[in-house]
mmCIF file of C-alpha atoms and ligand atoms in Angstrom:
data_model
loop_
_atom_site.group_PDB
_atom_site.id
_atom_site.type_symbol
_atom_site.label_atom_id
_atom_site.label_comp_id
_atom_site.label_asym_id
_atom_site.label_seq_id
_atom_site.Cartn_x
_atom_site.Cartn_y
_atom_site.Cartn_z
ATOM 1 C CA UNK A 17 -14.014 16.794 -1.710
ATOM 2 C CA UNK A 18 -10.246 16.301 -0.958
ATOM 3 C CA UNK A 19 -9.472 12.673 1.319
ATOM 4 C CA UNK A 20 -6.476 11.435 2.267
ATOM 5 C CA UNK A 21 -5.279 8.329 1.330
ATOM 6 C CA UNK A 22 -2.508 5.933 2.152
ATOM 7 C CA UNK A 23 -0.146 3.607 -0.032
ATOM 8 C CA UNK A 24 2.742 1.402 0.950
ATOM 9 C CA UNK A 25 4.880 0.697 -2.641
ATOM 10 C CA UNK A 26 5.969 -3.122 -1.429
ATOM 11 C CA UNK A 27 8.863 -5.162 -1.023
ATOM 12 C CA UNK A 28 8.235 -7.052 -4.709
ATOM 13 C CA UNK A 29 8.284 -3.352 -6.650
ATOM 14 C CA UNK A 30 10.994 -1.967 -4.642
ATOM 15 C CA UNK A 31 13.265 -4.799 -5.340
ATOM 16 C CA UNK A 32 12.299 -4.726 -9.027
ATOM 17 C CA UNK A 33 13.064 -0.967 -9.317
ATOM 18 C CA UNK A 34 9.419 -0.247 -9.911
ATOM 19 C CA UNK A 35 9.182 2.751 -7.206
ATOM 20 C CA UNK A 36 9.619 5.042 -9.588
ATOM 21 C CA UNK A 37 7.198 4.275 -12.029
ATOM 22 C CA UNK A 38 4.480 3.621 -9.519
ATOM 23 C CA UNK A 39 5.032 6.747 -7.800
ATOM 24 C CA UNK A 40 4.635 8.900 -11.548
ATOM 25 C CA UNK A 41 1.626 6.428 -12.280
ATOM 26 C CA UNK A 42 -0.043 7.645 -9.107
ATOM 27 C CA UNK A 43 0.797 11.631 -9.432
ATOM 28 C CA UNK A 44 -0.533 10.873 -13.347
ATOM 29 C CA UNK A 45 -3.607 9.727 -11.625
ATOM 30 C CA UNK A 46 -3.779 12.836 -9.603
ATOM 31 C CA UNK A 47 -2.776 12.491 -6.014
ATOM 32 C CA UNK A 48 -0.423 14.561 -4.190
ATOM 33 C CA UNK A 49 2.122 13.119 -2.261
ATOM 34 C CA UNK A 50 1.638 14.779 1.109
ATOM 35 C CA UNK A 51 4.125 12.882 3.074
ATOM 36 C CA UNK A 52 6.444 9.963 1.997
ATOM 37 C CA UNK A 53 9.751 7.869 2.791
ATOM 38 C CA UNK A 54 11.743 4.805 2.312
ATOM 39 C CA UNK A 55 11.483 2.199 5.698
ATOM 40 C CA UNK A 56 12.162 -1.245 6.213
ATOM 41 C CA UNK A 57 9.390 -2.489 8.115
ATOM 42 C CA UNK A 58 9.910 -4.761 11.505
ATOM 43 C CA UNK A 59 8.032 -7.497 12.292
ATOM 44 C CA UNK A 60 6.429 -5.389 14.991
ATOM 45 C CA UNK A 61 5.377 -2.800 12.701
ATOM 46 C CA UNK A 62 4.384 -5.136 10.356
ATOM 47 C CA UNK A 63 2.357 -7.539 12.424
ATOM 48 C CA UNK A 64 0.934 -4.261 13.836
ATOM 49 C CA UNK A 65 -0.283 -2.728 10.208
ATOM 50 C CA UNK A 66 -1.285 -6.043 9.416
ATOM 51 C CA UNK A 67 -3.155 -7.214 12.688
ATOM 52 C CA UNK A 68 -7.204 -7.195 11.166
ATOM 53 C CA UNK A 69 -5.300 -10.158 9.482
ATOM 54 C CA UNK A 70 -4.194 -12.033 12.317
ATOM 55 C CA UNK A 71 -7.026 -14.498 12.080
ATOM 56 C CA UNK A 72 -5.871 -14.871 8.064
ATOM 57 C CA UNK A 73 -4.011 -18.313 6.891
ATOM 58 C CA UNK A 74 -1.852 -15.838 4.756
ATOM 59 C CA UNK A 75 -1.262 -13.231 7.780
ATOM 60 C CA UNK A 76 2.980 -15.122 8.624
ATOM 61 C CA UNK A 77 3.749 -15.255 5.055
ATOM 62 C CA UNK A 78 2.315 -11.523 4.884
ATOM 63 C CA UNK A 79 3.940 -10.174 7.279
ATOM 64 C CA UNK A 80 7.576 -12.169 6.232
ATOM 65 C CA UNK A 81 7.398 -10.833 3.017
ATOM 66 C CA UNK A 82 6.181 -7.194 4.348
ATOM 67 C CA UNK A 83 9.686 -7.615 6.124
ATOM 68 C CA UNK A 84 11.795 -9.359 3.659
ATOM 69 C CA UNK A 85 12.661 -5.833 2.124
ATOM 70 C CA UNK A 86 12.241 -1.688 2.212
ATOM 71 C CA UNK A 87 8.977 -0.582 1.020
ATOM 72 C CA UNK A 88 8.069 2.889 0.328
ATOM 73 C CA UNK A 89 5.091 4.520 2.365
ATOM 74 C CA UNK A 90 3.041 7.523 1.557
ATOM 75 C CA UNK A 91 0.293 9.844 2.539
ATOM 76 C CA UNK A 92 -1.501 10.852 -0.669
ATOM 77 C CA UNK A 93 -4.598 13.082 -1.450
ATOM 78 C CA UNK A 94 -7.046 13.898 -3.873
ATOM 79 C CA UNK A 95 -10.876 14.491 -4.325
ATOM 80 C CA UNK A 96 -12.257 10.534 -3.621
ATOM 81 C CA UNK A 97 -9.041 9.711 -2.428
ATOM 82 C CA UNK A 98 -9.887 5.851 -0.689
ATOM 83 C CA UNK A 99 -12.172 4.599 -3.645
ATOM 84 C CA UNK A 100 -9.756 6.235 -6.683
ATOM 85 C CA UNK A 101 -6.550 4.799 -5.097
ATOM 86 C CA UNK A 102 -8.649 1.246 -4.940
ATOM 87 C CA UNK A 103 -9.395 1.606 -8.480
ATOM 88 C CA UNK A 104 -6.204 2.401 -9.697
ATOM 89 C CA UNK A 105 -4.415 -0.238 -7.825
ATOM 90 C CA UNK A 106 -6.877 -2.987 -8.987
ATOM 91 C CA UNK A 107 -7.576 -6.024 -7.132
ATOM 92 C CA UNK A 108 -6.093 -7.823 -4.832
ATOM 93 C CA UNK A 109 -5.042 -10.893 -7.020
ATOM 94 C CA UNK A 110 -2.927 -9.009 -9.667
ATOM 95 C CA UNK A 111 -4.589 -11.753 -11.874
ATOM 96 C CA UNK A 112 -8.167 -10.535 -11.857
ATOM 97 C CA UNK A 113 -7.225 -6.696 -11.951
ATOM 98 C CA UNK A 114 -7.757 -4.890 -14.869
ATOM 99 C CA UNK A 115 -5.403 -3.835 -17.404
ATOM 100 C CA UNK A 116 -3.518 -0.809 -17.045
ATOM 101 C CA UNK A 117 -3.888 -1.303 -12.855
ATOM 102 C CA UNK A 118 -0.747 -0.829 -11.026
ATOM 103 C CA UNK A 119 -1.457 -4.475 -9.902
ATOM 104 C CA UNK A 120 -1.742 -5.877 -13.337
ATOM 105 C CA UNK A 121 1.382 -3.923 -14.483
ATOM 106 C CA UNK A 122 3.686 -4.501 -11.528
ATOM 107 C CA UNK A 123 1.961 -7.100 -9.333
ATOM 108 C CA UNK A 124 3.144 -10.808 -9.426
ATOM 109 C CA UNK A 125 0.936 -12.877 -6.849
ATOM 110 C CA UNK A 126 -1.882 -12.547 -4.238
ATOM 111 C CA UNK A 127 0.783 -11.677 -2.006
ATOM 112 C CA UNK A 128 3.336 -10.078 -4.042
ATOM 113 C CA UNK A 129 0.814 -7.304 -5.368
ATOM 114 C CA UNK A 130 3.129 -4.513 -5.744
ATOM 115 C CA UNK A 131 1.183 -2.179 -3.219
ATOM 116 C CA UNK A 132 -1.361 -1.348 -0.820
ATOM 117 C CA UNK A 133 -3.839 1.133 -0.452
ATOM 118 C CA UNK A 134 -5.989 1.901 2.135
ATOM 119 C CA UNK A 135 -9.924 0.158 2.451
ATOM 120 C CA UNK A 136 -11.629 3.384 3.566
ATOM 121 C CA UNK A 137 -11.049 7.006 5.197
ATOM 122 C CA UNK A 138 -11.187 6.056 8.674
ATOM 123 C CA UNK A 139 -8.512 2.873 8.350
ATOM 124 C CA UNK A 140 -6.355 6.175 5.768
ATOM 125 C CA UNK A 141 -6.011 8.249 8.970
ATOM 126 C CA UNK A 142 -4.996 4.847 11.367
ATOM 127 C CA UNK A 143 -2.745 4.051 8.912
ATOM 128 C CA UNK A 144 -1.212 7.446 8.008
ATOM 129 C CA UNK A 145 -0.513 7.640 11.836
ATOM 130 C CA UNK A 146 1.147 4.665 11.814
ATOM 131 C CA UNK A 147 4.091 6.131 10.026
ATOM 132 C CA UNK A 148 3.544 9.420 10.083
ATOM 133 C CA UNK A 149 3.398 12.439 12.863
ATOM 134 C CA UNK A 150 0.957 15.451 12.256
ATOM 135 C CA UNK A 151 3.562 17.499 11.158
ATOM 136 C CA UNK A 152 4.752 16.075 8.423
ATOM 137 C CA UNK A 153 1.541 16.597 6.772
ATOM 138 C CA UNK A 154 0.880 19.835 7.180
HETATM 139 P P1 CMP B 216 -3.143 -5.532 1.044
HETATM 140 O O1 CMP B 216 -4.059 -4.643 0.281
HETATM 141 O O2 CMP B 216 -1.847 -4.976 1.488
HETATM 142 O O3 CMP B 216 -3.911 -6.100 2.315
HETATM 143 C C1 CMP B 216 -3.668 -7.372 2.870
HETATM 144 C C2 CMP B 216 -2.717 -8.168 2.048
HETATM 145 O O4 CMP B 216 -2.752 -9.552 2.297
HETATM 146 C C3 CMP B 216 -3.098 -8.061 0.579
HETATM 147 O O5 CMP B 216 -2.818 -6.787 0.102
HETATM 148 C C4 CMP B 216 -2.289 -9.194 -0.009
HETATM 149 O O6 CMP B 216 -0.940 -8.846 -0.218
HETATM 150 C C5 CMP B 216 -2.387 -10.207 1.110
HETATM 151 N N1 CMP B 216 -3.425 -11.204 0.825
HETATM 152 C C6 CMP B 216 -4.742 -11.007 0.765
HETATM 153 N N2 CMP B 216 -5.384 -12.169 0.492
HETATM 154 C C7 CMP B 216 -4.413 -13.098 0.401
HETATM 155 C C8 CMP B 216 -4.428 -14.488 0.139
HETATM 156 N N3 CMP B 216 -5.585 -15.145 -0.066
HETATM 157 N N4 CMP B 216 -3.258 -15.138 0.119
HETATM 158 C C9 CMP B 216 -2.089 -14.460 0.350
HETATM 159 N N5 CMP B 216 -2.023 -13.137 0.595
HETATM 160 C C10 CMP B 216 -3.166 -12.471 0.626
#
């Protein structure tokens, strides 16, 4: 069944001139991009996206380098939408994901690892909101 999904292309692969690339590897995976732009997060926004981390060691340094530079957000769909992203993306640690991940490929540290993608449906359509109105995606 169709799902939405959503993806933020980070700081690290839009400084390295990875957007591109990331953007075909996910549309060669098979999601649409529904909805999709170029921001430059504040630390508001960030600390906002970010706040189920606030409690983290990592959650400053996250949400500096979520701010240190523009990022590219999307709203994405396909049938299994959450769980394929996940897969595709690899894990969290570019260093255990497995080859041919956008992670492994383009991901440099823990932190620096290249993009995120939503944890389940219901966090996709909080986060989807977050940056995008309802009519952009219809
Ligand atoms: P993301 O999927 O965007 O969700 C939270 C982010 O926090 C995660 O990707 C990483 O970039 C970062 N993160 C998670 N765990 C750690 C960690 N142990 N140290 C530093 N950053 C982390």
């Amino acid at each position: 069944m169709s799902e939405r999904t959503f993806t933020i292309i980070k700081p690290d692969s839009v400084e390295k001139g990875n957007t591109g690339k990331i953007i075909a590897h996910l549309e060669g995976e098979g999601f649409t991009i529904l909805a999709g732009r170029m921001t430059h997060l504040s630390r508001t926004q960030a600390q906002g996206f970010y706040a189920v981390h606030k409690e983290r060691p990592f959650y400053n340094d996250l949400v500096a380098y979520m701010t240190s530079g523009p990022v590219w957000v999307m709203a994405l769909e396909r049938d299994q939408a959450v769980p394929t992203l996940r897969k595709v993306m690899g894990a969290t640690n570019p260093a255990d994901a497995d080859e041919g991940t956008v992670r492994k490929l383009y991901g440099e540290s823990i932190e620096r690892n290249a993009i995120h993608g939503s944890d389940s449906p219901e966090n996709a359509a909080i986060e989807i909101g977050f940056f995008f109105p309802a009519s952009d995606l219809a």
